[in-house]
PDB file of C-alpha atoms in Angstrom:
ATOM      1  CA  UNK C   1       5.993  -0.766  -9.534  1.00  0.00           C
ATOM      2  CA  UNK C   2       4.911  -0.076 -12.929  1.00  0.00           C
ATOM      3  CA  UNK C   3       5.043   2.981 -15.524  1.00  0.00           C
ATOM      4  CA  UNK C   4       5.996   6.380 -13.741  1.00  0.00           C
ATOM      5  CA  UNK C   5       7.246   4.626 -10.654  1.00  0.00           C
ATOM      6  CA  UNK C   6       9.844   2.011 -12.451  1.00  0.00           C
ATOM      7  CA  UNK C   7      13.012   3.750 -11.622  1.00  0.00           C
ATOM      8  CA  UNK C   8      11.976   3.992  -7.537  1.00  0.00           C
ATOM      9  CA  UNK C   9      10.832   0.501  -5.760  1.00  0.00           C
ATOM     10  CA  UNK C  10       9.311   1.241  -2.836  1.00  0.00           C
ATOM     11  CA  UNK C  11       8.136  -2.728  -2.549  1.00  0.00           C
ATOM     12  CA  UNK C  12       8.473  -4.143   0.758  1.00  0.00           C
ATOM     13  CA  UNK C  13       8.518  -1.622   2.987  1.00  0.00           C
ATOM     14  CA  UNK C  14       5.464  -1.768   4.497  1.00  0.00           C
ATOM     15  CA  UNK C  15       3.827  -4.892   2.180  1.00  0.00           C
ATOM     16  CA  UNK C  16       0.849  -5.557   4.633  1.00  0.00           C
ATOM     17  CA  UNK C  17      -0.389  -1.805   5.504  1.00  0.00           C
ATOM     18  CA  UNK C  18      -3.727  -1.294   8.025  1.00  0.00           C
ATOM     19  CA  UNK C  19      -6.171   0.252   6.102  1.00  0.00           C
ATOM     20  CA  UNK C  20      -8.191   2.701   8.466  1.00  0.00           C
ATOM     21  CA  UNK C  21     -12.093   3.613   7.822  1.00  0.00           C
ATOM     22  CA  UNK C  22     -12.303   7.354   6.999  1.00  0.00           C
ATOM     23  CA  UNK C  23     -13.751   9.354  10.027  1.00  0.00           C
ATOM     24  CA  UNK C  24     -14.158  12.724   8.154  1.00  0.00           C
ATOM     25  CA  UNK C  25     -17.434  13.100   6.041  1.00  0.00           C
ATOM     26  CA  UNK C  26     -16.243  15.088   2.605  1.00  0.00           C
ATOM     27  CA  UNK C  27     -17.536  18.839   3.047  1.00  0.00           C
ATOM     28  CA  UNK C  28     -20.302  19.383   1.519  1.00  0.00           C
ATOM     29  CA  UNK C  29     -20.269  22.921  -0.505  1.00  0.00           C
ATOM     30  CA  UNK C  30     -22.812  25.112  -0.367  1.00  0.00           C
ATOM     31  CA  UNK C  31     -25.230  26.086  -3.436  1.00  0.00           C
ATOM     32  CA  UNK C  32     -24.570  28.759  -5.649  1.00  0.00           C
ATOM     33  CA  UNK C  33     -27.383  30.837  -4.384  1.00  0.00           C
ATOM     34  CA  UNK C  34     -25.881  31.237  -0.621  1.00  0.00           C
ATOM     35  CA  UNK C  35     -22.418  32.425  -1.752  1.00  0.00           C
ATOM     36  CA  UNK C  36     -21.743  35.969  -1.489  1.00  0.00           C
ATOM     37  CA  UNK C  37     -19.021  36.985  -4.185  1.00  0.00           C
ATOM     38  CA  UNK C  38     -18.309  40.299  -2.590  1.00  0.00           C
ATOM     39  CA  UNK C  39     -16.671  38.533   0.136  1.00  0.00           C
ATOM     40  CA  UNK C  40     -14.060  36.262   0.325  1.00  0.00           C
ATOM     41  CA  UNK C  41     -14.372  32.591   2.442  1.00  0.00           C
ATOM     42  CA  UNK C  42     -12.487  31.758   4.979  1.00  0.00           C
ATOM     43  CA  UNK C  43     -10.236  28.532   4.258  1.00  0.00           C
ATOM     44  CA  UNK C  44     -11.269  25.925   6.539  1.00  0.00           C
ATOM     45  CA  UNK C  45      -9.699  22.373   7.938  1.00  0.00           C
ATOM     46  CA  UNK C  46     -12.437  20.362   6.182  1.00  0.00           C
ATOM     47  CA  UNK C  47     -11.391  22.314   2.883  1.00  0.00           C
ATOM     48  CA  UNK C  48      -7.827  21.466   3.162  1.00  0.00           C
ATOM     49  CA  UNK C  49      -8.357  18.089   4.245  1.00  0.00           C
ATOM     50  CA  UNK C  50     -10.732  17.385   0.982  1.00  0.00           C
ATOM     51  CA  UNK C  51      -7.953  18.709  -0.871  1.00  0.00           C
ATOM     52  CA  UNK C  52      -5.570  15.958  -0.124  1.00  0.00           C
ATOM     53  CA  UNK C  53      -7.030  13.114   1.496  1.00  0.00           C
ATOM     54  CA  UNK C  54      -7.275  11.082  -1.817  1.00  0.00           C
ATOM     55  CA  UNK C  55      -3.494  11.500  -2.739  1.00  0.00           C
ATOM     56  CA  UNK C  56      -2.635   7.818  -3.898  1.00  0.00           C
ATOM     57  CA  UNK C  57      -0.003   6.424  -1.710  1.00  0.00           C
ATOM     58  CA  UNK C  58       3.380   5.580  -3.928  1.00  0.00           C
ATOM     59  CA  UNK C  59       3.874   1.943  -2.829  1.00  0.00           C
ATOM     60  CA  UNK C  60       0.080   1.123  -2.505  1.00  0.00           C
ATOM     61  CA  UNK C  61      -1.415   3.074  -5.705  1.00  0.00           C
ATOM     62  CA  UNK C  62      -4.642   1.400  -4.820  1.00  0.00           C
ATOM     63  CA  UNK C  63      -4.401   3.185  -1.245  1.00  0.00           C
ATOM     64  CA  UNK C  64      -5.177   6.885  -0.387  1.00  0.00           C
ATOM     65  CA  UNK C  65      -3.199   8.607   2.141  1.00  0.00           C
ATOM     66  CA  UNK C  66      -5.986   8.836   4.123  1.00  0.00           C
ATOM     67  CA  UNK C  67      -6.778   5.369   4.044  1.00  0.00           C
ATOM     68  CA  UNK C  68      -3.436   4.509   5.287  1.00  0.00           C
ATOM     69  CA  UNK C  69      -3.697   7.281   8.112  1.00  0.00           C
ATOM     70  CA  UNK C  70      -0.852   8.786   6.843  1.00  0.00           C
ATOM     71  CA  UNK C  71      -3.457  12.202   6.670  1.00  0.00           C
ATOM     72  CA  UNK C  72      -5.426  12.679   9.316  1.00  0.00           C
ATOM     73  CA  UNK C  73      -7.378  16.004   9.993  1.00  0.00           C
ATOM     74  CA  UNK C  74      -6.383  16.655  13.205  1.00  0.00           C
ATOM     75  CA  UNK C  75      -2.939  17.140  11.960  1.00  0.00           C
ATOM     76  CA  UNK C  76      -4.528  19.803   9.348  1.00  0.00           C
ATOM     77  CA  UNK C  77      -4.274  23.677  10.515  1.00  0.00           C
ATOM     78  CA  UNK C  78      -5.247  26.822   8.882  1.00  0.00           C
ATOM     79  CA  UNK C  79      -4.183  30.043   9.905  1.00  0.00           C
ATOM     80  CA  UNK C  80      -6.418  32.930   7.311  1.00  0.00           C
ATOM     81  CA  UNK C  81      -5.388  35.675   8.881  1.00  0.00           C
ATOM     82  CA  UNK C  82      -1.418  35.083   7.916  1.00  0.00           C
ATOM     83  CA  UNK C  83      -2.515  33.208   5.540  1.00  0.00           C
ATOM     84  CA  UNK C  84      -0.664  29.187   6.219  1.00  0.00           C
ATOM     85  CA  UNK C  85      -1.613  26.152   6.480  1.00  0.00           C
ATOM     86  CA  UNK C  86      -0.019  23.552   8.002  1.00  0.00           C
ATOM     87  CA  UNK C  87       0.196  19.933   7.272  1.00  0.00           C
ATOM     88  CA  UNK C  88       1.593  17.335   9.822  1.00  0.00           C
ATOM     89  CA  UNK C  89       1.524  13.576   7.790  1.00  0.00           C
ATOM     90  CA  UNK C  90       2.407  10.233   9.258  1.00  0.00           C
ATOM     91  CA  UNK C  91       4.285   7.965   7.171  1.00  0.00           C
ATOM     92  CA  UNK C  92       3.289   4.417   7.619  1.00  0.00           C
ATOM     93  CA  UNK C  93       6.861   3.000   8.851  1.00  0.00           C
ATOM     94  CA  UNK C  94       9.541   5.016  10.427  1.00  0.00           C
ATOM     95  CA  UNK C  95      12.397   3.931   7.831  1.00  0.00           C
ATOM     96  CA  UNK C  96       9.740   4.737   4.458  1.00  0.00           C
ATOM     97  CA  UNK C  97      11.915   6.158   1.971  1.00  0.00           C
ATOM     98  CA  UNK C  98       8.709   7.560   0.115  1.00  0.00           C
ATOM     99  CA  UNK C  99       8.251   9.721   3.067  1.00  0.00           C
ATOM    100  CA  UNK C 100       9.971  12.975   0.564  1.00  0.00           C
ATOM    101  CA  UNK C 101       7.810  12.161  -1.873  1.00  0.00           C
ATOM    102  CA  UNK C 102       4.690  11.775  -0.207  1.00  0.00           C
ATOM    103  CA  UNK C 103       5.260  15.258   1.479  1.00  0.00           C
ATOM    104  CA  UNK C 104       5.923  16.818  -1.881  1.00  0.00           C
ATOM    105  CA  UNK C 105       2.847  14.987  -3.405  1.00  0.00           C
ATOM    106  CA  UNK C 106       1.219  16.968  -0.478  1.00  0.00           C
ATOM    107  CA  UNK C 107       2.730  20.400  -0.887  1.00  0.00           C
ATOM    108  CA  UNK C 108       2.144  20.658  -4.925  1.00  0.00           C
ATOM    109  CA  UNK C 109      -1.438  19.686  -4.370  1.00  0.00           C
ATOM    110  CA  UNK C 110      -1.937  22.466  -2.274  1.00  0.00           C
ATOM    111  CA  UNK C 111       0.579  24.919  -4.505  1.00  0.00           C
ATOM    112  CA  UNK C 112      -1.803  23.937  -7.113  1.00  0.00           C
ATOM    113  CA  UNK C 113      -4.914  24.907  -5.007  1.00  0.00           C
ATOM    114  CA  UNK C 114      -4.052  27.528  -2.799  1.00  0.00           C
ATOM    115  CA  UNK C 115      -3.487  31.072  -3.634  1.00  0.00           C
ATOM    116  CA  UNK C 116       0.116  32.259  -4.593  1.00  0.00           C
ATOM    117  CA  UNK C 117       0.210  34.145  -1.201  1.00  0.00           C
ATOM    118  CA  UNK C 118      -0.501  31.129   1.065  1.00  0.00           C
ATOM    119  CA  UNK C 119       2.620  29.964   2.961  1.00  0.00           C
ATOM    120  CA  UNK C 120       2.263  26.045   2.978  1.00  0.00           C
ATOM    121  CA  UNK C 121       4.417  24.190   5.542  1.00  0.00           C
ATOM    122  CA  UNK C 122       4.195  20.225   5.279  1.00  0.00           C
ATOM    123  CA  UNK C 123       6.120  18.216   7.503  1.00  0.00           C
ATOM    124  CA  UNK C 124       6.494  14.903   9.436  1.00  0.00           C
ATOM    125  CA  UNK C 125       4.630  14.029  12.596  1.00  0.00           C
ATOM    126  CA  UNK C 126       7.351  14.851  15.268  1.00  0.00           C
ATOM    127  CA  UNK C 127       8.339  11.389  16.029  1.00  0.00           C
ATOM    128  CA  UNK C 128       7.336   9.481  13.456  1.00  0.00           C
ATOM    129  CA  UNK C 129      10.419   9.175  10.956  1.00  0.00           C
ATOM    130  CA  UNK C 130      14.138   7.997  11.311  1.00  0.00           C
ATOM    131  CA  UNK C 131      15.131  10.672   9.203  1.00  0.00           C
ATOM    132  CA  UNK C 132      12.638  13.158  10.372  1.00  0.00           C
ATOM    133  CA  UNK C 133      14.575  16.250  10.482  1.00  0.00           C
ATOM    134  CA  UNK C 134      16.283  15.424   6.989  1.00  0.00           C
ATOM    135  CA  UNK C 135      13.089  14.728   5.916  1.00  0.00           C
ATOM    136  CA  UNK C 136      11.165  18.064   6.799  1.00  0.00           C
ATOM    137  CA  UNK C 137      14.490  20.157   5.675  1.00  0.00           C
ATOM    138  CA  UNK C 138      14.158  19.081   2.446  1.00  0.00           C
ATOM    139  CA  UNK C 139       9.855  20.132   1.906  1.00  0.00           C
ATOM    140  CA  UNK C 140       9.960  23.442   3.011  1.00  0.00           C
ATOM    141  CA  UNK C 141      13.273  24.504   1.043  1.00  0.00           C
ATOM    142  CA  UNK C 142      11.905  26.509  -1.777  1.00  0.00           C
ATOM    143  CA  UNK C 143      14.888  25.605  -4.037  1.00  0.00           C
ATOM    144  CA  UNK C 144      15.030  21.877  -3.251  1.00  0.00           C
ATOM    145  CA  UNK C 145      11.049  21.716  -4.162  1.00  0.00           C
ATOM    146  CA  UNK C 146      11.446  23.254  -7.255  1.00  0.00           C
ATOM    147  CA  UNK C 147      14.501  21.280  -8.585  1.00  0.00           C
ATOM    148  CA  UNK C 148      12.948  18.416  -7.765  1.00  0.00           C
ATOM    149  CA  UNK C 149       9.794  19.408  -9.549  1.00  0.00           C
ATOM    150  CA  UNK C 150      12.052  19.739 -12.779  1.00  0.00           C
ATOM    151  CA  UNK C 151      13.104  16.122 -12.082  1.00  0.00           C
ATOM    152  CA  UNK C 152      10.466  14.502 -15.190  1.00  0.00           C
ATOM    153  CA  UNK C 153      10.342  10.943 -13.823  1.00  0.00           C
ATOM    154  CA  UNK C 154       9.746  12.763  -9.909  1.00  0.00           C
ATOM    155  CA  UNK C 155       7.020  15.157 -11.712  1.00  0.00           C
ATOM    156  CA  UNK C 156       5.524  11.774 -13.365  1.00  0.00           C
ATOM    157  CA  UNK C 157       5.386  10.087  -9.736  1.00  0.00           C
ATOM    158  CA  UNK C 158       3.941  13.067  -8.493  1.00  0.00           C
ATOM    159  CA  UNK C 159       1.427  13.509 -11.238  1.00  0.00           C
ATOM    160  CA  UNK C 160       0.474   9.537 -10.578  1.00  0.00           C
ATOM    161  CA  UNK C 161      -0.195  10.191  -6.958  1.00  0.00           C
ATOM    162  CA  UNK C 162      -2.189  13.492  -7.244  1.00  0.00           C
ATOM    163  CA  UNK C 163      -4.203  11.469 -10.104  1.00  0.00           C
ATOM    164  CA  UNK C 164      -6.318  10.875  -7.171  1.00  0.00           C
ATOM    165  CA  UNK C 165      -8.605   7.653  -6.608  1.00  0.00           C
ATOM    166  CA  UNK C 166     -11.182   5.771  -9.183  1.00  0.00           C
ATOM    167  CA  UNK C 167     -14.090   7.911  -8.938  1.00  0.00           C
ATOM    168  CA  UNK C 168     -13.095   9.450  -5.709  1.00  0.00           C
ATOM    169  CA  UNK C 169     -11.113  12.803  -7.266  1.00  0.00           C
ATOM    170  CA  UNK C 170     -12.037  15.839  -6.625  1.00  0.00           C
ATOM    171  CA  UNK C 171     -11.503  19.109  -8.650  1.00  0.00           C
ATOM    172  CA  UNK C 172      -9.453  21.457  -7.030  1.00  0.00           C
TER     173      UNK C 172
END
């Protein structure tokens, strides 16, 4: 690990990770002319998904979440009317310790994207995590998310993963 991620070594942990094909196609948006500003649009999976599928992952920089199927769409849901969305990821082994991070990389993306009045819940895939519970606790407590986010060396780690992937970022 170099630069941001010095102080946290995440080596080892999963040091030969499948690499999955994506399955999604990015969503294509629609020209300027078909867009009625009056009204607002509906937040769709697709949207979301495109949002964060190209979060690096912290112990494989040159990996995207998606790649790694730690994001997968069918774990994306969107709820407009409330609004929510709801993120379900899928850390790679069941004892990664980059597991808090990589759900925080996921909520501040979508803090960042979302309107303020958007509740955003992002937790583990039941089952998938030794420390699960812990885990999920800790990404959905206001408080704990924003001390952390004061953390500069977590904010730099953060900031590195939402960098996105050479010439696959997307604004947003």
């Amino acid at each position: 690990a170099q630069g941001a991620t010095a102080g946290m070594d995440f080596s080892g942990q999963n040091s030969n990770p499948v690499v999955f094909e994506s399955t999604v196609t990015r969503r294509a948006e629609k020209p300027l002319k078909q867009e009625n500003e009056d009204e607002a649009d509906p937040v769709d999976l697709e949207e979301i998904f495109d949002l964060i599928r190209d979060i690096k992952d912290p112990e494989h920089e040159d990996l995207s979440l998606e790649a790694l199927n730690v994001l997968a769409l069918k774990n994306v849901t969107v709820d407009n009317a409330i609004p929510r969305v709801h993120i379900f990821f899928t850390p790679t082994v069941p004892h990664c310790s980059a597991s808090t991070l990589i759900g925080l990389c996921i909520r501040v993306k979508l803090l960042r994207s979302l309107p303020s009045d958007w509740k955003i819940d992002v937790q583990i895939t039941p089952g998938a995590h030794l420390q699960e519970h812990a885990v999920n606790k800790q990404l959905n407590d206001k408080e704990r998310v924003a001390a952390a986010l004061e953390n500069s060396n977590l904010t730099d780690v953060v900031h590195k993963c939402l960098g996105g992937l050479g010439g696959k970022q997307h604004a947003g």
